[in-house]
GROMACS .gro file of C-alpha atoms in nm:
model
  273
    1UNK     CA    1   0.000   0.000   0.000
    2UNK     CA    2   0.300   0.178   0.101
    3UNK     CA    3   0.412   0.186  -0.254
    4UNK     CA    4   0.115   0.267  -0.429
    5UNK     CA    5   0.036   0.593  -0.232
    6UNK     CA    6   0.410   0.710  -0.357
    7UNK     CA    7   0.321   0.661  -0.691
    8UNK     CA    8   0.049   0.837  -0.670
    9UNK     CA    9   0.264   1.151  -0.672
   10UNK     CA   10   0.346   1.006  -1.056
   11UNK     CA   11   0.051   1.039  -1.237
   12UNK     CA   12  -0.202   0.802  -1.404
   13UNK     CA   13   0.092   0.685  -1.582
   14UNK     CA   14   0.292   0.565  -1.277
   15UNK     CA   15  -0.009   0.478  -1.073
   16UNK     CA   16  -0.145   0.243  -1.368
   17UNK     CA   17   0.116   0.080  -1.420
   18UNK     CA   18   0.135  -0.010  -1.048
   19UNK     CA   19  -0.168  -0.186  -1.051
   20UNK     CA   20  -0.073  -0.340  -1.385
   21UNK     CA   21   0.168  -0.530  -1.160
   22UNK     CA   22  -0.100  -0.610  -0.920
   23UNK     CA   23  -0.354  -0.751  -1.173
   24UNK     CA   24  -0.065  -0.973  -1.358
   25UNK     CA   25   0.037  -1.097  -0.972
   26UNK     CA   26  -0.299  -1.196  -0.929
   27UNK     CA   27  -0.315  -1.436  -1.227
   28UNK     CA   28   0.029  -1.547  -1.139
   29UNK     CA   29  -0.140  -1.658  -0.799
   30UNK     CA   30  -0.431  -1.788  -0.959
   31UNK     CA   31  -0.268  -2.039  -1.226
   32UNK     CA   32  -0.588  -2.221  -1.223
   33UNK     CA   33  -0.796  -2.003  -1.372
   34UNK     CA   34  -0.570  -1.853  -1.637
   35UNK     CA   35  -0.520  -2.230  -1.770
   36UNK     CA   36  -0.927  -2.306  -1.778
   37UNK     CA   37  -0.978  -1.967  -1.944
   38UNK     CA   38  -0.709  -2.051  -2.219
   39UNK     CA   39  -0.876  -2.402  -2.250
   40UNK     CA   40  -1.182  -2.289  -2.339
   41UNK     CA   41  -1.151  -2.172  -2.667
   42UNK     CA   42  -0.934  -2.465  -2.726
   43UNK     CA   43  -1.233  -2.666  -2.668
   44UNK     CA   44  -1.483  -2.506  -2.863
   45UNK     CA   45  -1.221  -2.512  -3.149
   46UNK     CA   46  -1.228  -2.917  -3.154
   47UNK     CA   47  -1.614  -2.909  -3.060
   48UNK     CA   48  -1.698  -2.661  -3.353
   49UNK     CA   49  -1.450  -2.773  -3.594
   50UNK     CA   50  -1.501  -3.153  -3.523
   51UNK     CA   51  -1.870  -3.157  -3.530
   52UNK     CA   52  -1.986  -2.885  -3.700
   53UNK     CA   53  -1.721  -2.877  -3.934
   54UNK     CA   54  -1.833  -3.239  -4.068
   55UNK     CA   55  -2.194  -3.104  -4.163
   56UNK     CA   56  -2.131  -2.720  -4.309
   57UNK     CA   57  -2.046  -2.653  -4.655
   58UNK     CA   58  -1.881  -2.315  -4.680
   59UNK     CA   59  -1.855  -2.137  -5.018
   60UNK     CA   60  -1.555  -2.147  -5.254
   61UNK     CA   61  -1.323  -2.414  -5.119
   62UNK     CA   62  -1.306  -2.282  -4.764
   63UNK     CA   63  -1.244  -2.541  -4.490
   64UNK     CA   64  -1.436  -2.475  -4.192
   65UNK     CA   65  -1.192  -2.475  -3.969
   66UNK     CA   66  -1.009  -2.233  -4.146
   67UNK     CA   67  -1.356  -2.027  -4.106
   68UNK     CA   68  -1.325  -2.084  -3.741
   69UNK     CA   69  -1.023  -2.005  -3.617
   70UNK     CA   70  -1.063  -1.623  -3.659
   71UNK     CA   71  -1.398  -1.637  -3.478
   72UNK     CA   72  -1.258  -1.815  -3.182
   73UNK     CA   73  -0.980  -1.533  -3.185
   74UNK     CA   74  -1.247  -1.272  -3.141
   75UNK     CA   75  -1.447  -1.446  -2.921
   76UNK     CA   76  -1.164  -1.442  -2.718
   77UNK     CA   77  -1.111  -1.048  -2.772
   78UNK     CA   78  -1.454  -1.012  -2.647
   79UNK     CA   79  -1.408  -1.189  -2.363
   80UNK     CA   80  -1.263  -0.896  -2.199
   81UNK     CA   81  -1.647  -0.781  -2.144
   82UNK     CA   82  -1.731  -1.105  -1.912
   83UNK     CA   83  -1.350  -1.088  -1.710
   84UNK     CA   84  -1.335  -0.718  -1.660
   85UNK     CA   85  -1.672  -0.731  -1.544
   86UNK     CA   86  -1.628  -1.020  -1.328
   87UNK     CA   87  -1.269  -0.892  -1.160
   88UNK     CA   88  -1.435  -0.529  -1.143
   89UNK     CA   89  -1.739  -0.712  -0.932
   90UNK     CA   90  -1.542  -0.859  -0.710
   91UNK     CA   91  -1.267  -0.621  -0.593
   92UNK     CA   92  -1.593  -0.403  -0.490
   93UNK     CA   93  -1.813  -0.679  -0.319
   94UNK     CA   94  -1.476  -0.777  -0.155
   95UNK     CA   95  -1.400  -0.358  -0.063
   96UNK     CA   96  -1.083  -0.377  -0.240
   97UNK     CA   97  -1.190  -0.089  -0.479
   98UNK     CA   98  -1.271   0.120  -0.161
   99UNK     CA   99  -0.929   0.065   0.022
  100UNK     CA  100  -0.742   0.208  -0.293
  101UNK     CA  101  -1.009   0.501  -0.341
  102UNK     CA  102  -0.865   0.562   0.001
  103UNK     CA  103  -0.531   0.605  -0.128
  104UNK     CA  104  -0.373   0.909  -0.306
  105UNK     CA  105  -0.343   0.784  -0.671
  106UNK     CA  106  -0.514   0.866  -0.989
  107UNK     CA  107  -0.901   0.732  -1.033
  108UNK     CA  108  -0.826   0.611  -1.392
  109UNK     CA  109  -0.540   0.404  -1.224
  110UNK     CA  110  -0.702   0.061  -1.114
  111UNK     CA  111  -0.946   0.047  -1.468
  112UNK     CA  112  -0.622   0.080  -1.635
  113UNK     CA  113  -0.423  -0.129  -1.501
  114UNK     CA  114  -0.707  -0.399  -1.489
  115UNK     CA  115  -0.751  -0.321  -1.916
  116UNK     CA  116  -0.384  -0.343  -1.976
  117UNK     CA  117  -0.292  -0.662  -1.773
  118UNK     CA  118  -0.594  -0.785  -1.933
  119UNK     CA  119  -0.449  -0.719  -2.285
  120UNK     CA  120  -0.124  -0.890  -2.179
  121UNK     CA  121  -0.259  -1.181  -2.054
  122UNK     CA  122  -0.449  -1.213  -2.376
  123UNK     CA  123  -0.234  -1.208  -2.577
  124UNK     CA  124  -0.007  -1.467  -2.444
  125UNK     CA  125  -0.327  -1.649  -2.437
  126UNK     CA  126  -0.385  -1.619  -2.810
  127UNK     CA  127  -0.089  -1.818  -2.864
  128UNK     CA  128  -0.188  -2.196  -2.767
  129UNK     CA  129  -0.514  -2.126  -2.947
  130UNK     CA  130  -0.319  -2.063  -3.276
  131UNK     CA  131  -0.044  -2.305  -3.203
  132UNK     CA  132  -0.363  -2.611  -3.155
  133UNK     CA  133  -0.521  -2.396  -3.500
  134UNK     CA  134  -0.257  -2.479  -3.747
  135UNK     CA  135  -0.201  -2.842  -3.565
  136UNK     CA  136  -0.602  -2.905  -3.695
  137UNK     CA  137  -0.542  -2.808  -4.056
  138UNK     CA  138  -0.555  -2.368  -4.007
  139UNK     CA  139  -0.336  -2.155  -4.226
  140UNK     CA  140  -0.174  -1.836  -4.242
  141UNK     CA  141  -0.165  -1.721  -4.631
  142UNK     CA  142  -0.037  -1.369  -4.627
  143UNK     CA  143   0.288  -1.163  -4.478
  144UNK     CA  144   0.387  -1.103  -4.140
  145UNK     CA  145   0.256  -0.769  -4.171
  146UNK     CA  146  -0.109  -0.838  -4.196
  147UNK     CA  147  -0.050  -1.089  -3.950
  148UNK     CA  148   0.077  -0.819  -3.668
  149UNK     CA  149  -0.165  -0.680  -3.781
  150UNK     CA  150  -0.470  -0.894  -3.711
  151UNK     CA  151  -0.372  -0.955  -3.376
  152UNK     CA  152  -0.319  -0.588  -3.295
  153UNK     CA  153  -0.694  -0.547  -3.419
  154UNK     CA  154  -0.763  -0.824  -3.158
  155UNK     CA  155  -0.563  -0.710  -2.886
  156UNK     CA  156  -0.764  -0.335  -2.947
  157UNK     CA  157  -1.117  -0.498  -2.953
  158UNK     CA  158  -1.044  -0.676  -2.623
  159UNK     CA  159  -0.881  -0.372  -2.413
  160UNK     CA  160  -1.173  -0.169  -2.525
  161UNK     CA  161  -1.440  -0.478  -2.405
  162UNK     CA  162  -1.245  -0.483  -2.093
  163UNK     CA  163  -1.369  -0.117  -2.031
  164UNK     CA  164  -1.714  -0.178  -2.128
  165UNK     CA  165  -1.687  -0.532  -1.848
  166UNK     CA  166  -1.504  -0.285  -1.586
  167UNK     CA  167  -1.816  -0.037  -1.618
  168UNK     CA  168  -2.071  -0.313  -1.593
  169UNK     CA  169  -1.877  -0.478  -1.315
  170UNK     CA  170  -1.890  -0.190  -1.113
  171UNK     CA  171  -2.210  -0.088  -1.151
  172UNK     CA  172  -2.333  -0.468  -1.044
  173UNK     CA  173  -2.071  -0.502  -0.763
  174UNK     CA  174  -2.198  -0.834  -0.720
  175UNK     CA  175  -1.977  -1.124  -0.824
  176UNK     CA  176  -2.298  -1.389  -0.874
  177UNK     CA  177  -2.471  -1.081  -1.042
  178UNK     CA  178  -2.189  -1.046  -1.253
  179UNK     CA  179  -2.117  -1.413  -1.335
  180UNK     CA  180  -2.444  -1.462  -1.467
  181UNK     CA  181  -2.424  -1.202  -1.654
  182UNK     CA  182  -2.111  -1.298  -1.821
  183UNK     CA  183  -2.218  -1.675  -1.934
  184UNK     CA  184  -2.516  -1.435  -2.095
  185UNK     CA  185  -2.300  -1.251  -2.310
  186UNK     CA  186  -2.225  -1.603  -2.512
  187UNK     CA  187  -2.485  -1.537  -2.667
  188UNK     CA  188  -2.304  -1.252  -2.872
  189UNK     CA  189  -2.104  -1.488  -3.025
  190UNK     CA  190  -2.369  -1.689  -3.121
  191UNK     CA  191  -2.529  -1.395  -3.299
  192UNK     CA  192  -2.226  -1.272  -3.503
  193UNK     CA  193  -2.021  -1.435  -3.805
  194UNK     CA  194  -1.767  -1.602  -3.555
  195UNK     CA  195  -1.860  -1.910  -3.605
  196UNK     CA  196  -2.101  -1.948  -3.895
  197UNK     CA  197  -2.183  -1.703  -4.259
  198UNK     CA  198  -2.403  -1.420  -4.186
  199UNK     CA  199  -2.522  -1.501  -4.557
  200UNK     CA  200  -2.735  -1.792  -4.444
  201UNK     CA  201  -2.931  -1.605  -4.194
  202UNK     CA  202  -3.261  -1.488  -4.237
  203UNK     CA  203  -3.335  -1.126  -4.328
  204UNK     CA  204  -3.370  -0.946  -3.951
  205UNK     CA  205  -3.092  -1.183  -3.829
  206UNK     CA  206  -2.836  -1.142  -4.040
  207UNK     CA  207  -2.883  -0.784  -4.030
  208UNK     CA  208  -2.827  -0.796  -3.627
  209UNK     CA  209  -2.539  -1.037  -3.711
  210UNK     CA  210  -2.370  -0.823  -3.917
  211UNK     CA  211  -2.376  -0.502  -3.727
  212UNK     CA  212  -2.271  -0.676  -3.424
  213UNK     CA  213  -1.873  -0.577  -3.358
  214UNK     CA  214  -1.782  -0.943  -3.352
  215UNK     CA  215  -1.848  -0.988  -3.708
  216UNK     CA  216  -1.690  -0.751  -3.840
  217UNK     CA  217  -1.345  -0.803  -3.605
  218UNK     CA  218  -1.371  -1.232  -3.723
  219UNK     CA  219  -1.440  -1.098  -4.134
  220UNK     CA  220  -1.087  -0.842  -4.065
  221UNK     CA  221  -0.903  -1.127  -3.928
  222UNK     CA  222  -1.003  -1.348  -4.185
  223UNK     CA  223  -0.897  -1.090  -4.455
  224UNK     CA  224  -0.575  -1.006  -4.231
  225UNK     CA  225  -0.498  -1.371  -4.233
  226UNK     CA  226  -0.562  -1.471  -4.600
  227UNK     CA  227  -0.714  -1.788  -4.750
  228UNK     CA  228  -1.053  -1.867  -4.914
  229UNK     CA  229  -1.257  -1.787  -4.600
  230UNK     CA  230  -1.210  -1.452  -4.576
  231UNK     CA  231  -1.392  -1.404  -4.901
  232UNK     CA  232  -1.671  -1.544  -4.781
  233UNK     CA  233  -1.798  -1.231  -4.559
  234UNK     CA  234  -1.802  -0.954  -4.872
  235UNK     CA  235  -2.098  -1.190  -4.981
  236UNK     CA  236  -2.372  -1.050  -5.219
  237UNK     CA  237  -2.645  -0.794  -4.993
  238UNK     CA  238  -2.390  -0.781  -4.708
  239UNK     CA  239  -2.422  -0.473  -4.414
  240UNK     CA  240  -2.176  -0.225  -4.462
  241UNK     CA  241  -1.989  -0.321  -4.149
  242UNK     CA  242  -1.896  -0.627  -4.348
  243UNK     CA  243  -1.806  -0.500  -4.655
  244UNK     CA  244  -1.538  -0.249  -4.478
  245UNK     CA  245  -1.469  -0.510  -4.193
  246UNK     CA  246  -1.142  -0.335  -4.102
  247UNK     CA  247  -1.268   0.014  -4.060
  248UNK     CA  248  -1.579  -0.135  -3.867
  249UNK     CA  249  -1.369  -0.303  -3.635
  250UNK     CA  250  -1.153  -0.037  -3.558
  251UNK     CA  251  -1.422   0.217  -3.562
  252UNK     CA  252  -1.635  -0.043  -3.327
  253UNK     CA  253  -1.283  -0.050  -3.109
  254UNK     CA  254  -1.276   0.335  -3.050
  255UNK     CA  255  -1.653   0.384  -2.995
  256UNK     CA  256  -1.656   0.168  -2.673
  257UNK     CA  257  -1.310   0.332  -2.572
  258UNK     CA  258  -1.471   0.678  -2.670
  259UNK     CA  259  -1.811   0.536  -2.418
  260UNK     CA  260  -1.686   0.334  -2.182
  261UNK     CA  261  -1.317   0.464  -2.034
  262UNK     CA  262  -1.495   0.829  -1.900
  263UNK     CA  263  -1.792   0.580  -1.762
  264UNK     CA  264  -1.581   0.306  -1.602
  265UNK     CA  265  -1.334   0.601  -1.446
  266UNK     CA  266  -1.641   0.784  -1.310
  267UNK     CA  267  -1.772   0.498  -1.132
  268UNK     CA  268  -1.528   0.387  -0.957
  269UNK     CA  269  -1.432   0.725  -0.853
  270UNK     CA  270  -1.774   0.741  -0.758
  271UNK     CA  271  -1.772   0.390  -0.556
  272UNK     CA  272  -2.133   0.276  -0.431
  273UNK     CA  273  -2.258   0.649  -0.414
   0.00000   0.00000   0.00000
């Protein structure tokens, strides 16, 4: 504590990156749940790609696994929303959000440090999913470039959902409220192009689909990463978010940044008031 309320006298800079230490020490503790988070989409990947995989017929000569592995990377980006929520619920059921509003350190510091450590963990965590991708037939068909790129779309999409979690989680302040909560927000996955065409859809679904942010981040990284699936998204009638799937994503990105880092910094400066 002793060392936080010096670094106060640093700025949000200083004071962040404090409690970026304290977030990444807390998953270092907790080895347990970092590895059944990372297993998760590894799962899915052999559930999805094993038995869904055997019945779909994608367009052109895209393999669905191929397909998938893009929308399991942005599920995973999105899961920011159900773990910043869920760590922001806790540390203020448990009054650990009220001992550091005690101390003398910028408000935006413990949000920030939650969001970056977040990012970090990420993408470490992106890494076994991609490794277990290309073991199960996934391929990487342009330059390293596009590549950096994708995943720094990723890594952007899930610091911003951390903010939008953080805000939720703090408003809840309730770690059952907040768990329940998060297994809800599968269902924005299910809605999206992660893990199936928006094309097939009917007419007030796809349109949902397609202007949900997870489509358009899976479409980028299937264009970022090349092959016959990520032709499949500029399909004929398609929302604009999936015709410009780059610029939506990004532009999706900022918007909750733009929303949800002045909200999440004014609640917790506000605490249960």
């Amino acid at each position: 504590m002793t060392a936080l309320a010096r670094r106060g006298d640093g700025g949000a800079l200083a004071d962040g990156l404090a409690m970026l230490g304290r977030h990444l020490l807390r998953v270092r503790r907790a080895p347990g749940l970092f590895v059944l988070t990372q297993a998760m989409p590894l799962i899915l990947l052999l559930f999805f790609g094993y038995v869904f995989g055997s019945a779909l017929t994608l367009p052109g000569d895209a393999g669905y696994r191929s397909y998938l592995l893009p929308g399991l990377f942005t599920a995973v980006a999105a899961g920011g929303l159900m773990t910043g929520m869920m760590q922001a619920a806790q540390d203020a059921q448990r009054g650990v959000a009220d001992r550091f509003r005690t101390l003398p350190m910028s408000r935006a510091a413990v949000p920030l440090g939650q969001a970056a450590a977040d990012a970090l963990v990420t993408a470490a965590g992106l890494v076994p999913l991609a490794l277990v991708g290309w073991a199960v037939g996934w391929r990487v068909e342009t330059g390293a470039g596009q590549v950096l790129g994708a995943y720094g779309l990723l890594l952007l999409f899930r610091f911003a959902t951390c903010w939008a979690g953080i805000h939720l989680g703090l408003l809840l302040r309730d770690e059952e409220a907040a768990a329940q909560l998060g297994s809800a927000t599968f269902v924005l996955q299910l809605v999206s192009g992660a893990y199936v065409p928006t094309s097939g859809m009917t007419g007030w679904l796809r349109a949902v689909a397609e202007w949900n942010p997870l489509s358009a981040v899976a479409a980028a990284c299937r264009g970022l990463f090349g092959g016959p699936a990520a032709r499949i998204a500029d399909a004929p009638g398609a929302a604009w978010p999936m015709a410009h799937p780059l610029a939506a994503s990004v532009g999706w990105s900022l918007a909750l940044l733009a929303v949800f880092v002045p909200l999440a910094i004014r609640r917790y400066a506000r605490g249960g008031r």
